[in-house]
PDB file of C-alpha atoms and ligand atoms in Angstrom:
ATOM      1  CA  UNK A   7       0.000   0.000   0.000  1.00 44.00           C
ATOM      2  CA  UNK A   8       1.485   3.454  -1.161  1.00 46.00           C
ATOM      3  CA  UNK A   9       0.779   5.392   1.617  1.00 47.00           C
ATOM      4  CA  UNK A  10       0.387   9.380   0.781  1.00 53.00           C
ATOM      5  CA  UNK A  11       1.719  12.008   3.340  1.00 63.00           C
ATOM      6  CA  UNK A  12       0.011  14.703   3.671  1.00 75.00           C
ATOM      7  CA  UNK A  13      -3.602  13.075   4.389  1.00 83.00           C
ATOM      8  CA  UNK A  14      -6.118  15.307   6.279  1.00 89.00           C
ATOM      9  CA  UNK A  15      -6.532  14.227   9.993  1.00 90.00           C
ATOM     10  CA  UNK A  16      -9.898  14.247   9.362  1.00 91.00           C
ATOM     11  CA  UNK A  17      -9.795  11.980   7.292  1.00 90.00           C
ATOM     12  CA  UNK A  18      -7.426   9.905   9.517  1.00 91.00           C
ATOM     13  CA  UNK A  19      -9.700  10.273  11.841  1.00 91.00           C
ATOM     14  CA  UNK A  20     -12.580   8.756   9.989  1.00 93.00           C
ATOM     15  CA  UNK A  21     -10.737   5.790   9.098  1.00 94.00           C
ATOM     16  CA  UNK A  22     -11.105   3.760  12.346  1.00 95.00           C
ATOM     17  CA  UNK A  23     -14.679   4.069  12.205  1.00 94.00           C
ATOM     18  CA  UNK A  24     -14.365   2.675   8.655  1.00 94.00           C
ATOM     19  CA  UNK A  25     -12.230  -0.396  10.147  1.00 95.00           C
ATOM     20  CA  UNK A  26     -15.475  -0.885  12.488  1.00 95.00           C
ATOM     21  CA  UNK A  27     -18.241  -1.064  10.496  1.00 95.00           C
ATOM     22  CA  UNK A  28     -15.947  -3.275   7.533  1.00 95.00           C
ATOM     23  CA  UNK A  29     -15.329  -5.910  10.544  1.00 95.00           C
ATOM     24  CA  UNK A  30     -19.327  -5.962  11.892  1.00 95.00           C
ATOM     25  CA  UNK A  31     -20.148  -6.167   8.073  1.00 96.00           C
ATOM     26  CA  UNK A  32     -17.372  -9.210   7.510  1.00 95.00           C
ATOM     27  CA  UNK A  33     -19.047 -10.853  10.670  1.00 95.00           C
ATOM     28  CA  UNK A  34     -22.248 -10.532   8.859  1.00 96.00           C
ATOM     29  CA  UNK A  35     -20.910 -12.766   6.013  1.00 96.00           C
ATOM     30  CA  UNK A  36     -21.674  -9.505   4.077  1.00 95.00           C
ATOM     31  CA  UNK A  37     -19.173  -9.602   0.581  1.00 92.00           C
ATOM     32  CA  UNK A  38     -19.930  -6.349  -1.023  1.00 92.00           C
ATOM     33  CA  UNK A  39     -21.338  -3.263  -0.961  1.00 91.00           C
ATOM     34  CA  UNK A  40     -22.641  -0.337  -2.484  1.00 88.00           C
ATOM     35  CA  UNK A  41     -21.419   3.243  -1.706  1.00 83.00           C
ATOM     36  CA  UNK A  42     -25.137   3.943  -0.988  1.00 87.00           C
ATOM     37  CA  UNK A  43     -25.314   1.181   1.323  1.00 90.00           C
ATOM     38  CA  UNK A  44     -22.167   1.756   3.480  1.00 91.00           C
ATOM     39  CA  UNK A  45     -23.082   5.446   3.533  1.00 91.00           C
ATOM     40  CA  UNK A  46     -26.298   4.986   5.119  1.00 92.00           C
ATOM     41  CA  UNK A  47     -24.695   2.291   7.851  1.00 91.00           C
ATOM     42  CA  UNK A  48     -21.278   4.392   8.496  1.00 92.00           C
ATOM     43  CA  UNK A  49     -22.821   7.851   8.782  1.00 92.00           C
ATOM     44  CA  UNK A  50     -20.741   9.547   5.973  1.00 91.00           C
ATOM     45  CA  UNK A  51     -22.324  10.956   2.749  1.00 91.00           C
ATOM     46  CA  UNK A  52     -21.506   8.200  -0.282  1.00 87.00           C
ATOM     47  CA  UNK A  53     -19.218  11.330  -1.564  1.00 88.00           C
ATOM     48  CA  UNK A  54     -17.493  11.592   1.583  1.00 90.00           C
ATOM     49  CA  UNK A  55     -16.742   7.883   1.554  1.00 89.00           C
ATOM     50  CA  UNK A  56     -15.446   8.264  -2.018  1.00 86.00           C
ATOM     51  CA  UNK A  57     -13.492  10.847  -1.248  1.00 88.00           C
ATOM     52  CA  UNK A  58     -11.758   9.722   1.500  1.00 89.00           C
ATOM     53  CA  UNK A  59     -11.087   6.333  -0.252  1.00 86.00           C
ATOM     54  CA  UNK A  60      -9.162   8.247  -2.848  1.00 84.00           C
ATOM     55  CA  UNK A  61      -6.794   9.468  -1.145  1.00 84.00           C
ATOM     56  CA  UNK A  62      -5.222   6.060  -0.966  1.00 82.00           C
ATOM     57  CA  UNK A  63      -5.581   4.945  -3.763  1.00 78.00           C
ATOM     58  CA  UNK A  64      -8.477   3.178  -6.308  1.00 74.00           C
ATOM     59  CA  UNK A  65     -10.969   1.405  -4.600  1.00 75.00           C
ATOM     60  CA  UNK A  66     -14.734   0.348  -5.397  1.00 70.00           C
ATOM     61  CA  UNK A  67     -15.984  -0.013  -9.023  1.00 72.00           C
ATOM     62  CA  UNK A  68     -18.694   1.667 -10.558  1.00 71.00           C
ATOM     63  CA  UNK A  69     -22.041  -0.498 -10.531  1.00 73.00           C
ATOM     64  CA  UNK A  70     -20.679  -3.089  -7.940  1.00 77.00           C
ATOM     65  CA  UNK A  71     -19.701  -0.994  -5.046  1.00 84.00           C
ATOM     66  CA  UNK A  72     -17.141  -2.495  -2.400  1.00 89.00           C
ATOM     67  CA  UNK A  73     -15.647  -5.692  -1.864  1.00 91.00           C
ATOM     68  CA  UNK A  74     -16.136  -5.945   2.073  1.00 93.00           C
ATOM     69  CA  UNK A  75     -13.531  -8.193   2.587  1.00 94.00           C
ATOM     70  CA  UNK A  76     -10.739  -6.254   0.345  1.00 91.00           C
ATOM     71  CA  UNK A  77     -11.896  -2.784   1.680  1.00 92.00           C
ATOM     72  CA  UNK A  78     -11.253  -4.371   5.356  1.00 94.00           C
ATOM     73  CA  UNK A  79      -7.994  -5.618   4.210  1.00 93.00           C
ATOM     74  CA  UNK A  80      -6.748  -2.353   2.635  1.00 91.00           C
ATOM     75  CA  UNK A  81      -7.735   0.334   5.572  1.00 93.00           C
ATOM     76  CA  UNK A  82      -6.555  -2.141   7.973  1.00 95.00           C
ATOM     77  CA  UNK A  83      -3.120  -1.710   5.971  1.00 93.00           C
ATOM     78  CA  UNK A  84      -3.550   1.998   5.878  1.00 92.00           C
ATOM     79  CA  UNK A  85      -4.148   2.047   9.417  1.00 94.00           C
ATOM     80  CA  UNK A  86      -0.604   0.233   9.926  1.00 95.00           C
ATOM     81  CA  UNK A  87      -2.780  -3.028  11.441  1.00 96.00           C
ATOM     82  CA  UNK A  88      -0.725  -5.337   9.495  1.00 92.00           C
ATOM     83  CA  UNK A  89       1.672  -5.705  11.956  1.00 96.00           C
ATOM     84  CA  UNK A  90       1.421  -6.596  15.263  1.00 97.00           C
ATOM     85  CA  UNK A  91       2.467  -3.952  18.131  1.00 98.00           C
ATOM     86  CA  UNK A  92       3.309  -4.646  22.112  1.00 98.00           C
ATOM     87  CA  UNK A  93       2.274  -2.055  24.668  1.00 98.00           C
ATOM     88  CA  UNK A  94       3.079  -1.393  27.984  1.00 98.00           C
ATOM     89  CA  UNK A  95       0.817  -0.117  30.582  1.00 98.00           C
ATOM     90  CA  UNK A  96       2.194   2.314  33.143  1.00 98.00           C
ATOM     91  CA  UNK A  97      -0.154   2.950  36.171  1.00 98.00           C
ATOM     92  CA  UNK A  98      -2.185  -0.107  37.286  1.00 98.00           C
ATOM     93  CA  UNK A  99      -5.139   1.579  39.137  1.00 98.00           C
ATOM     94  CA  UNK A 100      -8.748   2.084  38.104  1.00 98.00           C
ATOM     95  CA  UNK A 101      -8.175   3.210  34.210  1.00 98.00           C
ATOM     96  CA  UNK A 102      -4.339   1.002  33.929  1.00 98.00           C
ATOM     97  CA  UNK A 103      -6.674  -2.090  35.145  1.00 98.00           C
ATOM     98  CA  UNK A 104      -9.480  -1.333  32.965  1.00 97.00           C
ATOM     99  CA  UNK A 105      -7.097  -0.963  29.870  1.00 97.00           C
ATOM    100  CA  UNK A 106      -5.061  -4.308  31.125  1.00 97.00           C
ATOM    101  CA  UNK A 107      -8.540  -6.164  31.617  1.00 97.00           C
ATOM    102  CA  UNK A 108      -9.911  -5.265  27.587  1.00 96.00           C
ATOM    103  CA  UNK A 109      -8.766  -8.421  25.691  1.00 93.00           C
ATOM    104  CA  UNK A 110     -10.619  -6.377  22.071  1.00 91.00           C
ATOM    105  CA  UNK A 111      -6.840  -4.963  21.716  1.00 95.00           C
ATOM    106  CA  UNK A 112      -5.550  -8.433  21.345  1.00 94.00           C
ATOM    107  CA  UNK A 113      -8.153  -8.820  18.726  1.00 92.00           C
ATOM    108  CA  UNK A 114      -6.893  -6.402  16.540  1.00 94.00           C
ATOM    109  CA  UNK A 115      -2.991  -7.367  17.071  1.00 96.00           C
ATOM    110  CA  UNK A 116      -1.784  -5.332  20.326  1.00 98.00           C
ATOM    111  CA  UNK A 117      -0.018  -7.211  22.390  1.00 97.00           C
ATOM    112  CA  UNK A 118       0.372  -6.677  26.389  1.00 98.00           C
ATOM    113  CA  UNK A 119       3.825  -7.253  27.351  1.00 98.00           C
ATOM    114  CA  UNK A 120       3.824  -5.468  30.265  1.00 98.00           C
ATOM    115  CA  UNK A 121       2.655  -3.083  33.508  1.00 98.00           C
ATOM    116  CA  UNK A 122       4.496  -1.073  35.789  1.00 98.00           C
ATOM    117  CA  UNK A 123       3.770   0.910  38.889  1.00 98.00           C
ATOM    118  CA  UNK A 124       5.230   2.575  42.065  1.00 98.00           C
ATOM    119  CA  UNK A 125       2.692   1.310  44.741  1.00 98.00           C
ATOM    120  CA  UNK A 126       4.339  -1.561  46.309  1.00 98.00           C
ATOM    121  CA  UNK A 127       0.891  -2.879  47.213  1.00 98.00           C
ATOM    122  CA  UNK A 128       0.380  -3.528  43.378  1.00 98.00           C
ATOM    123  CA  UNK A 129       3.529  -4.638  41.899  1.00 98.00           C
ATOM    124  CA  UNK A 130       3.158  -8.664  41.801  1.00 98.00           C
ATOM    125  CA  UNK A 131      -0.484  -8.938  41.936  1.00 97.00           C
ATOM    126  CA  UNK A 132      -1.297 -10.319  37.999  1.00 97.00           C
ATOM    127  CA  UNK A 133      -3.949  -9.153  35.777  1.00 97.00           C
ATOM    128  CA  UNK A 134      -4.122 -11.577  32.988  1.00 93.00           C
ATOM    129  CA  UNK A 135      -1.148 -13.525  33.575  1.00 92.00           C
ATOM    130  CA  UNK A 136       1.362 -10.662  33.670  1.00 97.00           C
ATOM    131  CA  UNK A 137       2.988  -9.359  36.858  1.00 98.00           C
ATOM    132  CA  UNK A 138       2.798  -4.991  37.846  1.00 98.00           C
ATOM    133  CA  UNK A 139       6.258  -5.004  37.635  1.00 98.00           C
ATOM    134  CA  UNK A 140       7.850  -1.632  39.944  1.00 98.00           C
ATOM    135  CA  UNK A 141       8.240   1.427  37.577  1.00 98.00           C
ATOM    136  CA  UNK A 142      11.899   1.584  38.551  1.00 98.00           C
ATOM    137  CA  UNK A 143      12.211  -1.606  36.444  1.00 98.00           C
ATOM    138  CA  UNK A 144      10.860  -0.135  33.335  1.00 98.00           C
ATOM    139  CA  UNK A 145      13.959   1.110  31.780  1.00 98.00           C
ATOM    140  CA  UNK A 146      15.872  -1.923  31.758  1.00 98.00           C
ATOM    141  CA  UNK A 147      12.964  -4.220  31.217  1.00 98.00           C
ATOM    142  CA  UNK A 148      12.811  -1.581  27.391  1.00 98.00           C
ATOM    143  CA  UNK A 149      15.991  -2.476  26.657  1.00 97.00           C
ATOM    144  CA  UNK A 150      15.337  -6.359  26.188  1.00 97.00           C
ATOM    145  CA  UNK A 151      11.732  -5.770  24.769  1.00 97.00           C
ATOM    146  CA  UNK A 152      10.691  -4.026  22.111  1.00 96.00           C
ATOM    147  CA  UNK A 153       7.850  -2.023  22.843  1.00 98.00           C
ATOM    148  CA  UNK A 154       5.744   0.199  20.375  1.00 98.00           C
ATOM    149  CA  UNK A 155       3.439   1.612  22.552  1.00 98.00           C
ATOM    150  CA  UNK A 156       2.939   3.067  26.399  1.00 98.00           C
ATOM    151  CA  UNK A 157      -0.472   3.754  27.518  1.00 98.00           C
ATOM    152  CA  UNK A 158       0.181   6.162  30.460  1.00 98.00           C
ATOM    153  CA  UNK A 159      -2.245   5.883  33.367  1.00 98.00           C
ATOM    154  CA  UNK A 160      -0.543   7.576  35.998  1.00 98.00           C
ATOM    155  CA  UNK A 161      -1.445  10.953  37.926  1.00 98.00           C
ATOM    156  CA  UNK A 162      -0.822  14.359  36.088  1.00 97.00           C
ATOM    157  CA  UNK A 163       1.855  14.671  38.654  1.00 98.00           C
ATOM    158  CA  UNK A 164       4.099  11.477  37.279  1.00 98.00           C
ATOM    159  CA  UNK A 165       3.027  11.628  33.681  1.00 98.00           C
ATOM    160  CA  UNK A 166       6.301  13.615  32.286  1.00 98.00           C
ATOM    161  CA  UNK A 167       8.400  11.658  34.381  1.00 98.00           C
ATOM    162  CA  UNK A 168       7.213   8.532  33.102  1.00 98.00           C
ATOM    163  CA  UNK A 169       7.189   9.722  29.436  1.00 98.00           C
ATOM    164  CA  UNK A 170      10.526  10.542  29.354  1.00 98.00           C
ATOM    165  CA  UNK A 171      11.485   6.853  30.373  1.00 98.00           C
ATOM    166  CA  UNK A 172       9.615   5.820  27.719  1.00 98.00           C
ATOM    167  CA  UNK A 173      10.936   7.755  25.557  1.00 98.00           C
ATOM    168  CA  UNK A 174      14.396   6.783  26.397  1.00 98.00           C
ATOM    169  CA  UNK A 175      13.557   3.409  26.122  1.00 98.00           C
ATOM    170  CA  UNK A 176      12.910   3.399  21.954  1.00 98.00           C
ATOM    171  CA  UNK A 177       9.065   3.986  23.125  1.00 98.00           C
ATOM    172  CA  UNK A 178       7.546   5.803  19.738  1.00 98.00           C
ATOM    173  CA  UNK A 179       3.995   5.878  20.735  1.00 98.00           C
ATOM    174  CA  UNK A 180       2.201   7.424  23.569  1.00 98.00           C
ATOM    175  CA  UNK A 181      -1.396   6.591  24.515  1.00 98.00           C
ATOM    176  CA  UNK A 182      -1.906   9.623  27.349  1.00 98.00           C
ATOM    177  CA  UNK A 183      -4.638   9.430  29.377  1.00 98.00           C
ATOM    178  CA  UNK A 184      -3.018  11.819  32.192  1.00 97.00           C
ATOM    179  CA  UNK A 185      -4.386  15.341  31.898  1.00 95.00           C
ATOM    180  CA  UNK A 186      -0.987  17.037  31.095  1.00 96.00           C
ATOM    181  CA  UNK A 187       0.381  18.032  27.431  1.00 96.00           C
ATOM    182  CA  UNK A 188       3.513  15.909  27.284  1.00 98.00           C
ATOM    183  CA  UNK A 189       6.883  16.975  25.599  1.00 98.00           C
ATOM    184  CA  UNK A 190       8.876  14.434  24.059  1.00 98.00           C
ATOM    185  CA  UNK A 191      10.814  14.931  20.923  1.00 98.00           C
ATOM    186  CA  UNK A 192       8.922  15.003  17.123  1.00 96.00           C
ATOM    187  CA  UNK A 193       9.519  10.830  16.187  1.00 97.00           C
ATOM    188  CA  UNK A 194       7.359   9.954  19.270  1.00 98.00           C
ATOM    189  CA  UNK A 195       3.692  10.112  18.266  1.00 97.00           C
ATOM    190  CA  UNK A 196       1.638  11.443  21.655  1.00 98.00           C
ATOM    191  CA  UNK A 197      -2.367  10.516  21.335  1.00 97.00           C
ATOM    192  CA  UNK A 198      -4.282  12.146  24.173  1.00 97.00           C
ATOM    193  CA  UNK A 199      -7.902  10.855  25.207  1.00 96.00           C
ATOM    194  CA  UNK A 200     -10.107  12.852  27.278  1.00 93.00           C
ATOM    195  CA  UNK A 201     -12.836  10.876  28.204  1.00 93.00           C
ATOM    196  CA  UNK A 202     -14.456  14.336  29.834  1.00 92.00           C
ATOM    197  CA  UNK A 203     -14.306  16.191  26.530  1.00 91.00           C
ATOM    198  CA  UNK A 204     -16.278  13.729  25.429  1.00 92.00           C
ATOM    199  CA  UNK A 205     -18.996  14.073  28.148  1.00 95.00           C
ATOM    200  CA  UNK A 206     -18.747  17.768  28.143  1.00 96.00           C
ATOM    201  CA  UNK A 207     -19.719  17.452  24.221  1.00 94.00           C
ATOM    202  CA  UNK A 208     -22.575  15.606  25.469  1.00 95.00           C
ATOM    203  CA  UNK A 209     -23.467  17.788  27.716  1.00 96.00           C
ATOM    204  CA  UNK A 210     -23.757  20.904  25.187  1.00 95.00           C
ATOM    205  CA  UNK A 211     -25.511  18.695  22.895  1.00 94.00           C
ATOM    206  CA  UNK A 212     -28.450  18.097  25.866  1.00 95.00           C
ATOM    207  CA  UNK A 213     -28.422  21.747  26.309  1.00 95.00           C
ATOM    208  CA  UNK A 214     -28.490  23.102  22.837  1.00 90.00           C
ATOM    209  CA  UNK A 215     -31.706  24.975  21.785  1.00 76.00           C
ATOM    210  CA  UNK A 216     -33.042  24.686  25.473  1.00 76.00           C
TER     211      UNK A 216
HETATM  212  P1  NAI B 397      -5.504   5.831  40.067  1.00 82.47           P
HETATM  213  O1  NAI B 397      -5.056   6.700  41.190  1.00 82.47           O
HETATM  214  O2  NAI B 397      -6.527   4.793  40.312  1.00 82.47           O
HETATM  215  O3  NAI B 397      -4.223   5.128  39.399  1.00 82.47           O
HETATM  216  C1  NAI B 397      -3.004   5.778  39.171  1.00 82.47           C
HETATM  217  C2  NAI B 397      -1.900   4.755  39.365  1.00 82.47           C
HETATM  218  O4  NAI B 397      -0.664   5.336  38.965  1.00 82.47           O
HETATM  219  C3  NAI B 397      -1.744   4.321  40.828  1.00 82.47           C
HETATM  220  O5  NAI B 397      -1.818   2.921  40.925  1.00 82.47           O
HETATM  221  C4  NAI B 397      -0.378   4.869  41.239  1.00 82.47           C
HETATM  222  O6  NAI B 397       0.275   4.049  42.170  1.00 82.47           O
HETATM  223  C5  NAI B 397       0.332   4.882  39.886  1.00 82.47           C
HETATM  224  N1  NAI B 397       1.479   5.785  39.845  1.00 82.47           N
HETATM  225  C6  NAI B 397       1.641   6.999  40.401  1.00 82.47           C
HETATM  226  N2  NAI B 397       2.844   7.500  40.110  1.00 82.47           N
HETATM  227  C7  NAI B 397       3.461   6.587  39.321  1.00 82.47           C
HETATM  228  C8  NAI B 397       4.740   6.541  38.683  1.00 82.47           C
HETATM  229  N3  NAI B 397       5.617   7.523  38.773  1.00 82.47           N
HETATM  230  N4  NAI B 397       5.023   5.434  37.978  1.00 82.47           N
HETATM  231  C9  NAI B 397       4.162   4.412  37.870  1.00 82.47           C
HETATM  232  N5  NAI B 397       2.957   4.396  38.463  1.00 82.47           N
HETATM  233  C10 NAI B 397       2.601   5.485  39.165  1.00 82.47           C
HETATM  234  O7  NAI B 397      -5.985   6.837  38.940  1.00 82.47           O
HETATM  235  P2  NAI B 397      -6.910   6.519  37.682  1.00 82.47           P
HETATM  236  O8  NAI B 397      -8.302   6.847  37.987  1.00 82.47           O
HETATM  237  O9  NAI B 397      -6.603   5.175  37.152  1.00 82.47           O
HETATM  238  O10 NAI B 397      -6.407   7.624  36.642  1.00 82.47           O
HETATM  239  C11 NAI B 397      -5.110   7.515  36.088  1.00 82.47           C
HETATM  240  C12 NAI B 397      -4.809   8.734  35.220  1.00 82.47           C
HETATM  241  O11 NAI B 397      -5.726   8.781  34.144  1.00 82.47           O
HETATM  242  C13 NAI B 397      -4.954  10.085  35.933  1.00 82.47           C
HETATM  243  O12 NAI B 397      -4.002  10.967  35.431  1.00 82.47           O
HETATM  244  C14 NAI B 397      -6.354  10.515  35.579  1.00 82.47           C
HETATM  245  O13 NAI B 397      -6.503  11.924  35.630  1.00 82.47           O
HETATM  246  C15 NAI B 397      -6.435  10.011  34.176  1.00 82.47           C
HETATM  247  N6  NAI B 397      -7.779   9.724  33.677  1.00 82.47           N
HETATM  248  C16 NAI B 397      -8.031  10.170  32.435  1.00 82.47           C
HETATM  249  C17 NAI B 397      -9.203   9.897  31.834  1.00 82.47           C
HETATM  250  C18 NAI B 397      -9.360  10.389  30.454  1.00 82.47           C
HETATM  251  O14 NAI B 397     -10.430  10.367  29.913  1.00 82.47           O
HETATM  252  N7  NAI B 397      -8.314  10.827  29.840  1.00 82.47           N
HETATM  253  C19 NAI B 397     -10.269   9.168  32.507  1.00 82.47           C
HETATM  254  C20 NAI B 397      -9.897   8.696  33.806  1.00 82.47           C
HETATM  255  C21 NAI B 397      -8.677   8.982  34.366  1.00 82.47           C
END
C-alpha cells in the first residue's frame, strides 16, 4: 500500500470508524457493498466515503460498489494493522486495570507485554497472567523488549516523568490518558484521550436549543 503524506486528519480520523463497520459487516458474512449502502450504515455521505477512499488509492468499481472483505484488508493496511504492536501499561489503578482487563486490543494485534507501577501494594499482583512489575524496572525491562506503545495511566503529577522513560527506552507511541500536554521529541507520536471532553460534548448537545 502506497501510503500518501500529507492526508487530512480528518480523514485519519474517519478511518477507524471505517475499520469498524468493515469488521461488523465481515461478521455478517456480508461480501460487497454499495457506496449507498455503506453510507447509510457508516454515517458519511456516499461522496465523503469516495473521497476519502481516494486518497489512498483506487478502490470500489462503478455499478458493484465495495468488496467488504478487500476494503477491510486495505484500511486495515492503511491504518498500519498489518503488523502486530506490544504495549506497555504504566499505572495499574482504576483506568491502567481497565485498559489491562480489555482483551478487544488483542483482537486487533496489540499485544500486552507489560505493567508497571510505584505502589508496592500492586507490583506482583497479575492481571491476565502478567505481573505490575515496579516502575523503577521499566527502563531496563525496554531495553530487552521491544515495545511500540505506552499507555500512560498515571497521575498528572508522574506523567512527564514517566514519558521521558519511555521515551528513552525506543518507546515511539504514547497513549496519554493523564491530563498534562507531554513533551517528548517530534519521532514519538503522543495521542491524548479525554474521556471528559467527550462528556462535556454531550453535555452541550443536551443543552443546545433549550
Ligand atoms: P488511580 O489513582 O486509580 O491510578 C493511578 C496509578 O498510577 C496508581 O496505581 C499509582 O500508584 C500509579 N502511579 C503513580 N505514580 C506513578 C509513577 N511515577 N510510575 C508508575 N505508576 C505510578 O488513577 P486513575 O483513575 O486510574 O487515573 C489515572 C490517570 O488517568 C490520571 O491521570 C487521571 O486523571 C487520568 N484519567 C483520564 C481519563 C481520560 O479520559 N483521559 C479518565 C480517567 C482517568
Amino acid at each position: 500500500m502506497d501510503r500518501k503524506k500529507n492526508i487530512s486528519m480528518a480523514v485519519i480520523k474517519r478511518l477507524p470508524k471505517y475499520h469498524r463497520y468493515l469488521m461488523e459487516l465481515l461478521k455478517n458474512d456480508v461480501d460487497r457493498i454499495s457506496s449507498k449502502e455503506l453510507s447509510e450504515k457508516i454515517g458519511f455521505t456516499a461522496s465523503q466515503i469516495r473521497q476519502d477512499l481516494n486518497c489512498f488509492g483506487d478502490f470500489g468499481q462503478q455499478g458493484y460498489g465495495y468488496n467488504v472483505k478487500e476494503l477491510y484488508n486495505q484500511i486495515s493496511a492503511i491504518l498500519g494493522l498489518q503488523k502486530d504492536y506490544n504495549y506497555v501499561i504504566i499505572g495499574a489503578g482504576n483506568l491502567g486495570q481497565a485498559l489491562a482487563n480489555y482483551t478487544r486490543f488483542d483482537k486487533l494485534g496489540f499485544n500486552l507485554k507489560g505493567i508497571f507501577d510505584a505502589n508496592p501494594k500492586l507490583v506482583g499482583i497479575r492481571i491476565r497472567d502478567i505481573e505490575i512489575a515496579d516502575i523503577d524496572e521499566m527502563e531496563n525491562f525496554l531495553k530487552s523488549n521491544p515495545v511500540d506503545i505506552g499507555m500512560l495511566c498515571v497521575p498528572q503529577t508522574s506523567a512527564q516523568k514517566v514519558c521521558d522513560i519511555l521515551v528513552n527506552g525506543g518507546v515511539k507511541g504514547i497513549w496519554n490518558f493523564a491530563p498534562i500536554d507531554l513533551t517528548a521529541p517530534e519521532d514519538v507520536i503522543i495521542e491524548n484521550v479525554h474521556l471528559s471532553e467527550s462528556l462535556l460534548t454531550l453535555v452541550y448537545l443536551l443543552n443546545e436549543g433549550k
